[in-house]
Every structure is written in structure tokens, then in C-alpha cells.
Tab-separated table of C-alpha atoms in Angstrom:
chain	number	residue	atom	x	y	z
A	348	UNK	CA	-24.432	-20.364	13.753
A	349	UNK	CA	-21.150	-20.112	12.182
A	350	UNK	CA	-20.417	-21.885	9.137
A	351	UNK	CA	-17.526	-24.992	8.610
A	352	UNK	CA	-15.843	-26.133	5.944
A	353	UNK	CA	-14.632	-30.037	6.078
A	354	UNK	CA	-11.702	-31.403	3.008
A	355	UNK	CA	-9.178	-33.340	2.680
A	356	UNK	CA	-5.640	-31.055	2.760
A	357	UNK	CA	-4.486	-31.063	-0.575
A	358	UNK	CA	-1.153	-31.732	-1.976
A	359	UNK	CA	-0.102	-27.973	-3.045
A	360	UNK	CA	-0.120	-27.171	1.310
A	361	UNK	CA	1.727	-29.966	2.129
A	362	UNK	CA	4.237	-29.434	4.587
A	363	UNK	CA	2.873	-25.685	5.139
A	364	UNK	CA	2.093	-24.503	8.868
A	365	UNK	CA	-1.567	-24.677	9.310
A	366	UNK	CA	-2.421	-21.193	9.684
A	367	UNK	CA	-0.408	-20.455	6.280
A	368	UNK	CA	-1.961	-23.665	4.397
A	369	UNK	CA	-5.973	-22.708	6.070
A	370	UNK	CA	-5.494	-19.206	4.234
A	371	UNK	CA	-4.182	-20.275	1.255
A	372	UNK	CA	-7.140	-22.995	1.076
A	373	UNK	CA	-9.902	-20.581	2.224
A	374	UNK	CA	-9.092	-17.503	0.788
A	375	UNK	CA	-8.111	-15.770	4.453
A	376	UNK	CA	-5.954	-13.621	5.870
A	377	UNK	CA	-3.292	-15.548	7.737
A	378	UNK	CA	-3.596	-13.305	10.830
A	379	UNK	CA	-7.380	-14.530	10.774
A	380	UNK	CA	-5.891	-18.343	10.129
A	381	UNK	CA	-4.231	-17.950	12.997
A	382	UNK	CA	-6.447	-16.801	15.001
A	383	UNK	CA	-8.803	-19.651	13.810
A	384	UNK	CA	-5.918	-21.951	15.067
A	385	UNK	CA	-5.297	-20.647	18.468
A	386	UNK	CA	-8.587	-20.355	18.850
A	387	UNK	CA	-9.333	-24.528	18.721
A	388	UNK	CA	-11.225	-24.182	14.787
A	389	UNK	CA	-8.803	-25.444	13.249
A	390	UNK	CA	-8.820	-29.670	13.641
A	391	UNK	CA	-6.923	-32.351	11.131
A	392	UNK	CA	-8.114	-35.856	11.303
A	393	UNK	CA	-10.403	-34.952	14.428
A	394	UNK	CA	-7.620	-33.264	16.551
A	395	UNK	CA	-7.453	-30.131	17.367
A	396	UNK	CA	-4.167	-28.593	16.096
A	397	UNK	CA	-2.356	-24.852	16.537
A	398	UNK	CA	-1.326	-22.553	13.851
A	399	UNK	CA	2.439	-23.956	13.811
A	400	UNK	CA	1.325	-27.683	13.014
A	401	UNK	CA	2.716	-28.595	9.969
A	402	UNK	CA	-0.207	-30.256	7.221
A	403	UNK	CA	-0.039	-33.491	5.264
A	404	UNK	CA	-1.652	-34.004	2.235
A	405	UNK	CA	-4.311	-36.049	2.491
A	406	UNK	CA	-5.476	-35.425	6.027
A	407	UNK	CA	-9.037	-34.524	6.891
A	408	UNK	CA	-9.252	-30.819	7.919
A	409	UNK	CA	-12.425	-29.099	9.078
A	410	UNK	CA	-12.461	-25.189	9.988
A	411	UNK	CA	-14.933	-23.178	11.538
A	412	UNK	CA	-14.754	-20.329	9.815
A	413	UNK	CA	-15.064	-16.332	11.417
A	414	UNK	CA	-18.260	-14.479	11.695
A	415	UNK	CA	-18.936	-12.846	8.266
A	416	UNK	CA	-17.928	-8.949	9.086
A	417	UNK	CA	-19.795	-6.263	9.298
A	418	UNK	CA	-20.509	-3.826	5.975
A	419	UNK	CA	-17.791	-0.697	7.338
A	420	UNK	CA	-18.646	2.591	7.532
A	421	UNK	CA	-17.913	5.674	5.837
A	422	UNK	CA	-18.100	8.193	8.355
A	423	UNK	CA	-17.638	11.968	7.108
A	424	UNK	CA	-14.600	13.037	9.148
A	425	UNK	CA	-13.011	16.375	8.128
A	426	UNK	CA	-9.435	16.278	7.646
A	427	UNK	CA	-7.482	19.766	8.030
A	428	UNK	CA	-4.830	19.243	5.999
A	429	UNK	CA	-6.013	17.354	2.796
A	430	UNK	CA	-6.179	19.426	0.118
A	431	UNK	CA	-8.633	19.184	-2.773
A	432	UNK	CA	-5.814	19.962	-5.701
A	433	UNK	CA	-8.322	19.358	-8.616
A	434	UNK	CA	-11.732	18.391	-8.773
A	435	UNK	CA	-15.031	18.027	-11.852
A	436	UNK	CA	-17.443	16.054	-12.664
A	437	UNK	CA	-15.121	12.962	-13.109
A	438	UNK	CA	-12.234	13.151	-11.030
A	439	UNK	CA	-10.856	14.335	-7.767
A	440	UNK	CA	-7.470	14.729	-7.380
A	441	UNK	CA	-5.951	15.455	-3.506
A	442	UNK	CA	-2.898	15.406	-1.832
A	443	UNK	CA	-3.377	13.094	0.924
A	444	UNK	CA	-1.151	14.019	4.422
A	445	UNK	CA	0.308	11.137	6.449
A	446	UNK	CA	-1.832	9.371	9.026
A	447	UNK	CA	-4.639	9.314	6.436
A	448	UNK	CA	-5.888	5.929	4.888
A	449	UNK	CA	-7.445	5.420	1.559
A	450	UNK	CA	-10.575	4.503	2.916
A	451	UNK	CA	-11.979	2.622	5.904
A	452	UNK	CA	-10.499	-1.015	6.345
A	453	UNK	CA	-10.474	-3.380	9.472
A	454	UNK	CA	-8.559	-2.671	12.178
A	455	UNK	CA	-8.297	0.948	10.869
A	456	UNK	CA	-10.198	3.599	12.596
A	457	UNK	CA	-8.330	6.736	11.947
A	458	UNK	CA	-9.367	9.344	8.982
A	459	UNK	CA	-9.635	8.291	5.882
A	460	UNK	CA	-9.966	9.800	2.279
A	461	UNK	CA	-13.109	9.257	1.638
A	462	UNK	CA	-14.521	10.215	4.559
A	463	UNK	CA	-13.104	13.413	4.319
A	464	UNK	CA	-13.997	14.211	0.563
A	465	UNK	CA	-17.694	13.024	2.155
A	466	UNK	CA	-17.204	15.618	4.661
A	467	UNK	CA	-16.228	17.920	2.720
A	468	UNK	CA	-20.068	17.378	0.251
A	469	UNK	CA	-18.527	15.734	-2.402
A	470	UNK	CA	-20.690	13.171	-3.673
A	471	UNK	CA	-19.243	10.281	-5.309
A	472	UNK	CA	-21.568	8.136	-7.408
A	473	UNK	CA	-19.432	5.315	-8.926
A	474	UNK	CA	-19.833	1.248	-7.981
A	475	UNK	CA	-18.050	-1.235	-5.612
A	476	UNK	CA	-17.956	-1.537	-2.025
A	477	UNK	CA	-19.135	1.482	-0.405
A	478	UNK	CA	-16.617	1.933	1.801
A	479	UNK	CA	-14.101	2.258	-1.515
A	480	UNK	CA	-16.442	4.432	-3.087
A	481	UNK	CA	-14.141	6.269	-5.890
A	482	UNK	CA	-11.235	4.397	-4.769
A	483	UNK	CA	-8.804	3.334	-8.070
A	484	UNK	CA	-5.277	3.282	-6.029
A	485	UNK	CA	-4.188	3.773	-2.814
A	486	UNK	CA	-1.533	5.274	-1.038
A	487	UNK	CA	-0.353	3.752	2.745
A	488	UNK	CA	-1.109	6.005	5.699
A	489	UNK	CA	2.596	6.619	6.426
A	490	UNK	CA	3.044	7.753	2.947
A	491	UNK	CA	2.011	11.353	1.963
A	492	UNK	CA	1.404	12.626	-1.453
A	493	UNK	CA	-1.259	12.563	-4.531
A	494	UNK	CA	-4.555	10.393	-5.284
A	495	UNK	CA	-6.932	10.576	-8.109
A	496	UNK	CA	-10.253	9.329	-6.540
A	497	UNK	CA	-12.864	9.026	-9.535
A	498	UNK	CA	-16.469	10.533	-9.321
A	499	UNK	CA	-18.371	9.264	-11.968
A	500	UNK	CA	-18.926	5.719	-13.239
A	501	UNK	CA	-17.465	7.001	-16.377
A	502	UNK	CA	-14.278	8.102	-14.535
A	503	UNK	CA	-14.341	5.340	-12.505
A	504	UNK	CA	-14.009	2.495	-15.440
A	505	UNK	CA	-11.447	4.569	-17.382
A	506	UNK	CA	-9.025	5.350	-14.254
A	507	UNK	CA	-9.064	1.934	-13.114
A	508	UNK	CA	-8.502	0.680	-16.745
A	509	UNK	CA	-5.505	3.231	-16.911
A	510	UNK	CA	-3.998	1.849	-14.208
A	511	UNK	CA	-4.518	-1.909	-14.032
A	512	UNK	CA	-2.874	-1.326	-17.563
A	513	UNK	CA	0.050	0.827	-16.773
A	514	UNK	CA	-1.070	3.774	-18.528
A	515	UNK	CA	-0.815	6.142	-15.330
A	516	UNK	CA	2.408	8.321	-14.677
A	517	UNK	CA	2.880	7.469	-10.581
A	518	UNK	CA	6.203	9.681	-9.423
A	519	UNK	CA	7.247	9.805	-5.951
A	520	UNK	CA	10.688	11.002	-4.496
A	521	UNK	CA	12.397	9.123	-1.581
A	522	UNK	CA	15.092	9.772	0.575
A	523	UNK	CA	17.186	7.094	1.007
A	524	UNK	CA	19.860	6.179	3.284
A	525	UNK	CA	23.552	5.686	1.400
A	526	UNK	CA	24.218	6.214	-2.061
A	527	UNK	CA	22.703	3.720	-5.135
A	528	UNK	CA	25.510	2.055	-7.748
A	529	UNK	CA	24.505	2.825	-10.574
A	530	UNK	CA	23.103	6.230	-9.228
A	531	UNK	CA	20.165	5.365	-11.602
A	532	UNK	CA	18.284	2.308	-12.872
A	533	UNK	CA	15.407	-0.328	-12.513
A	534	UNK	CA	14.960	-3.033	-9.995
A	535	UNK	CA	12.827	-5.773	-11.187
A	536	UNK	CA	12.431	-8.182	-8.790
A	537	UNK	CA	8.529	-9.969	-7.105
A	538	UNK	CA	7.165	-8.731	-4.080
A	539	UNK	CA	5.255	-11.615	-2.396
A	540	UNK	CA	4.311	-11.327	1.669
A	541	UNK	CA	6.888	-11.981	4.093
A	542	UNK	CA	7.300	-14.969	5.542
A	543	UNK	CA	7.040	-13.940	9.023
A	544	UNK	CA	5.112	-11.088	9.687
A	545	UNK	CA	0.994	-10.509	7.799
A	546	UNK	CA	1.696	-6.814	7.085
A	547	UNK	CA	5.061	-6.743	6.360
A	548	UNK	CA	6.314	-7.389	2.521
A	549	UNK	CA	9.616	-8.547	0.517
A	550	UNK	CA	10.952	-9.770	-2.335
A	551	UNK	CA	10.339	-13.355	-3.619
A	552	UNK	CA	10.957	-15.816	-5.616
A	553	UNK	CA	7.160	-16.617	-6.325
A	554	UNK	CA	5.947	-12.888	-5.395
A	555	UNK	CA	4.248	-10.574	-8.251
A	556	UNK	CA	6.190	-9.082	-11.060
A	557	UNK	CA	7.301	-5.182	-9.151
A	558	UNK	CA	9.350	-2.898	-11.532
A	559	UNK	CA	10.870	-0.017	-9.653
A	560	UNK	CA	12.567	3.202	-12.164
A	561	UNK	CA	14.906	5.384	-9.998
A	562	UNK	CA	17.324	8.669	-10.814
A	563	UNK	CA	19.092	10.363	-8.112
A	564	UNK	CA	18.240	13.895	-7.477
A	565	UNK	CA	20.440	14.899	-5.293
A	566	UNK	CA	23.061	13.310	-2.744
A	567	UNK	CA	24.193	13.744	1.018
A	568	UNK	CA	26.785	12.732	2.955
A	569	UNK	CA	24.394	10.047	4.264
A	570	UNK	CA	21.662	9.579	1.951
A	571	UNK	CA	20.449	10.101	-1.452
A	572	UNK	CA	16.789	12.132	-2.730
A	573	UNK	CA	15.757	9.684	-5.922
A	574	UNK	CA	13.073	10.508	-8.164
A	575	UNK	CA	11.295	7.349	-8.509
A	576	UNK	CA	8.808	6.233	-11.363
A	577	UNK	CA	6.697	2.601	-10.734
A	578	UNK	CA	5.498	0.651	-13.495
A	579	UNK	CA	3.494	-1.684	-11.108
A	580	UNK	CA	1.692	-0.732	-7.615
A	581	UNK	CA	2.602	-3.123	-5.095
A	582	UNK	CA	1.661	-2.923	-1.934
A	583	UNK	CA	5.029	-1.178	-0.026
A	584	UNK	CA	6.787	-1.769	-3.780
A	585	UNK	CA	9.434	1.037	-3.245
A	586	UNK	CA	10.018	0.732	0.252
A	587	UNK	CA	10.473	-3.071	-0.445
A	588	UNK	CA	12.812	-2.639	-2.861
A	589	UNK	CA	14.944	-0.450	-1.748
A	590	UNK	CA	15.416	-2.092	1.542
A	591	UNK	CA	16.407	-5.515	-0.366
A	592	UNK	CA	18.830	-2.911	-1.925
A	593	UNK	CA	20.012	-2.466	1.902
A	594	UNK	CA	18.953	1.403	0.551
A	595	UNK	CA	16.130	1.830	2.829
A	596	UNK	CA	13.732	4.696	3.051
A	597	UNK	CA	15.046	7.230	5.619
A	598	UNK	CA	12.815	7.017	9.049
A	599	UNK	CA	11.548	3.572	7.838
A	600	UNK	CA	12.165	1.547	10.587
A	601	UNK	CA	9.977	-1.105	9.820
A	602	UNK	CA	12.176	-2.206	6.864
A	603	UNK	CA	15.820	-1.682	7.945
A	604	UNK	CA	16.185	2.142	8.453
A	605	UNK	CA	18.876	3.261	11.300
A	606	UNK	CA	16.774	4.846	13.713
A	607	UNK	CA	19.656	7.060	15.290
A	608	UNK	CA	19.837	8.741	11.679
A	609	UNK	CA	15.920	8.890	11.736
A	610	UNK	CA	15.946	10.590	14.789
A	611	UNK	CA	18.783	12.966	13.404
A	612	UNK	CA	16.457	14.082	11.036
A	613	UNK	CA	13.249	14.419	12.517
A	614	UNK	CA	11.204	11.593	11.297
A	615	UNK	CA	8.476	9.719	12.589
A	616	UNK	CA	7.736	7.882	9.357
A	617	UNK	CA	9.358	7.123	5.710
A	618	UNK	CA	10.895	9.653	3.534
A	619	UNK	CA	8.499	8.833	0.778
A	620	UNK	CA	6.326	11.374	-1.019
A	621	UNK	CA	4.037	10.487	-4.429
A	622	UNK	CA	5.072	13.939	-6.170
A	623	UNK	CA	3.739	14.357	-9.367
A	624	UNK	CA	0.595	12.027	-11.065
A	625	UNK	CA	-0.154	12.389	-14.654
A	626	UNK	CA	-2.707	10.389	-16.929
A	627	UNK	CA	-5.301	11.112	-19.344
A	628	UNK	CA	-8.544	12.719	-18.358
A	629	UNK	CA	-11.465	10.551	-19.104
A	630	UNK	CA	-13.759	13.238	-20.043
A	631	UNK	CA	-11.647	14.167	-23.153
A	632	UNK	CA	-8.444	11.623	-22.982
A	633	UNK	CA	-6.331	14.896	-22.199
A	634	UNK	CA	-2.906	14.510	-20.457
A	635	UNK	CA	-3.619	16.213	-17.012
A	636	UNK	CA	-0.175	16.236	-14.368
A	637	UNK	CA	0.009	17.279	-10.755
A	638	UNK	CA	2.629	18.084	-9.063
A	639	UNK	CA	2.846	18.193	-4.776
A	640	UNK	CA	5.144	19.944	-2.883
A	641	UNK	CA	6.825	18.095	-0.055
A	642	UNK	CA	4.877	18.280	3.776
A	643	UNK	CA	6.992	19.933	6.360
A	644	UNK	CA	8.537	17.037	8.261
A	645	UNK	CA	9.573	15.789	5.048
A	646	UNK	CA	11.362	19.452	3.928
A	647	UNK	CA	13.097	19.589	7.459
A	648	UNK	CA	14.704	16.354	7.081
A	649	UNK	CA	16.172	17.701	3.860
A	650	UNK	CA	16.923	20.641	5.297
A	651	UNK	CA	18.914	19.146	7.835
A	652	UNK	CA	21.061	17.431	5.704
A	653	UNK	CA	21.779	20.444	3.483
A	654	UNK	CA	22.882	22.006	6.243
A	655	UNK	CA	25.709	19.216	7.262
């Protein structure tokens, strides 16, 4: 039998759309508020209500809430080209080709990181959820480029340590479509979800503190290759910010990229690679750096600009 939880609506959700104010209050998604909503859980003073109804404070809400999910999987999945850059006792660094995920994740059912390192017989022997087994950052599918997955418990407390506290050098280069005034700087602005879409992010006024570093490389007649340093890890942080910089990421069509100039250059996703990750090792606290050279769709996009 599912499970229900009955309270009054309290005053920090009033005036919020019920499936926004239901996740806030429960801790949900607001895709799985919604759902809730459209799905007749959702009632306020004994009426059922949809996911646009706006709340007032005070009102009696009751929710049935989902089925609790199902522990995932880590299936071993080879994945041709991931490459094992560095690997002992403590760490494992790889370069991670688009269309892979982190690790496995609802709604996600394509290969993942881990299940190709467990493919692959690497054992990873650190705690949390066993799906994130080794997990201390993440890179999005569409984004190509290096992780440091940690092996040991040891490795495992230290890396996440490192970066929760900024200590880890994250560079990535993007290709960008114009040219950025000042051709190099820092964008500090909050990244917060956007208002109408669940997977979709921008910037804020209440969103997390996101601190972007950029230098430009090298420029074209229609975009610019930055070099691009993060002091935080949002989730999308430079493709965020650039957009709101109406600077989006070549190819990225989900956040403002011309898709006639994506197609002009070959790509099927955003120029975005994570180049080069340093940080110190946590068997001996020795600077360690690696460096990734760009994947092929990426390097013929360039290429066709070099050549116009």
C-alpha cells in the first residue's frame, strides 16, 4: 500500500503551482509532482486538484506519494571507446566519450561509467549507493572528456573532500558561437532550475553561487575556442552561463545554439570537452594532471572553421 502524507500548505509555497510547491514540501522531483498531480494524488482541502493549481497557505493538502523505486543496477557493459588514462590502487582516471553517463540513474538506460570500468574487472570498493560506486563528480552524457572515479575508501574521502572544497583543477575548452567582450574573464552569477522545463537550467536570482573563469584560445569568423576553468560544478554551469551570455556552446541547441551553424559544422551535441584535470593524489598528496585530446566530431568542427 502506498504511503500519504496529510499537512497544512505552509506559508513559504504560497501562491506556487502545486506540482512546484508538492516538491519543494516533499523533497521530489517536480516531474514526479506532476505526475502525482495529473495523476488525481494530489488533493487540497478534499479536492482533487492538477499540477497548475495555484496553493494557499493554510489549506489542507494530502499526497499519495510514488512507489519507493527500485535499488538500480550496475550492469557491466563494455564501452569501446573509454579509455582507462590512469589507474592504482586509489584512483581511476578515464576519458569518458559522449553518450556515456556517470553511472546508472532513472530514466537512463544507456552505458554508463561504471559499468564499463566493472566490465572491464576493475573492482571498486568504496561506500554509497552502489550504483555510484567510486563516483566523486560527474560529467553529462553529451559532454566528453576526463573523470577521476576513486577506488579505495581512502581515495574516495580525500577526492570528494578535494572537490566539495574547491581544491580540484577542472579545465574544459568550449567552442562558442560569437566572440566574448572582454575576450577573457569570470561570470559569477547562481544557477537555480528553470522555471519551465525539470532538466533544463539557468541563471537565478535565488540559484547556487556558479563561478565560471574563461580565456579565449583562439577565434573564428563565427565563434570563439575558450579555455575554461570552474571554481564550482553545477549541473550544466558552463553551458548555462554562456548561453545567459547569448555565447552559447556551438551544437547546443538545447540552450540557444543556431542549429544551421551546428549543422555547418558537424555537430550532434555541444562543443564542450573537460581537457585537462589536476589535483593531489591521495596516496601521497602529489599534484597529478591529465590532459585529453579532443574526440573526432569535436576536431572536425574546428577543422571546419579553420578552413573558412
Amino acid at each position: 500500500m502506498r504511503e500519504s502524507r496529510s499537512l497544512p500548505v505552509p506559508d513559504g509555497v504560497d501562491g506556487m503551482r502545486a506540482d512546484a510547491g508538492v516538491a519543494r514540501i516533499l523533497g521530489l522531483s517536480r516531474t514526479v509532482a506532476g505526475r502525482l498531480a495529473d495523476d488525481g494524488d494530489v488533493t487540497v482541502d478534499g479536492a482533487v486538484v492538477g499540477k497548475s493549481h495555484k496553493l494557499s497557505a493554510g489549506s489542507w493538502l494530502d499526497v499519495v506519494l510514488p512507489e519507493p523505486e527500485q535499488p538500480l543496477r550496475v550492469e557491466p557493459t563494455p564501452v569501446e571507446d573509454l579509455d582507462v588514462v590512469y589507474h592504482d590502487s586509489d584512483i581511476i582516471v578515464v576519458d569518458k566519450p559522449v553518450g556515456v553517463a556517470a553511472h546508472p540513474s532513472v530514466g537512463w538506460s544507456g552505458p554508463t561509467v561504471v559499468g564499463a570500468l566493472a566490465a572491464a574487472g576493475y573492482r571498486i570498493s568504496t561506500s554509497g549507493a552502489q550504483e555510484r560506486q567510486g563516483i566523486v563528480s560527474r560529467l553529462d552524457v553529451g559532454t566528453s572528456g576526463l573523470m577521476v572515479v576513486a577506488v579505495s575508501e581512502h581515495g574516495y574521502s580525500l577526492l570528494k573532500r578535494a572537490f566539495r572544497d574547491r581544491e580540484v583543477d577542472k579545465g574544459y575548452h568550449a567552442l562558442v558561437q560569437g566572440h566574448l567582450d572582454p575576450s577573457e574573464g569570470t561570470i559569477d552569477a547562481p544557477i537555480g532550475r528553470h522555471r519551465g522545463s525539470d532538466w533544463k537550467f539557468a541563471v537565478t536570482a535565488n540559484g547556487k553561487p556558479s563561478v565560471t573563469h574563461y580565456d579565449t584560445v583562439e577565434m573564428f569568423a563565427a565563434a570563439s575556442l575558450l579555455d575554461v576553468h570552474l571554481e564550482t560544478g553545477r549541473t550544466h554551469q558552463i553551458r548555462v552561463h554562456f548561453s545567459a551570455l547569448h555565447h552559447p556552446c556551438c551544437g547546443d541547441l538545447t540552450y540557444g545554439a543556431d542549429p544551421v551553424l551546428a549543422t555547418r559544422l558537424g555537430l550532434e551535441r555541444q562543443w564542450l570537452h573537460a581537457r585537462s584535470l589536476g589535483f593531489a593524489h591521495p596516496a601521497d598528496g602529489r599534484y597529478v594532471e591529465f590532459v585529453s585530446p579532443y574526440p573526432k566530431d569535436l576536431q572536425q568542427a574546428l577543422d571546419v572553421l579553420r578552413r573558412a
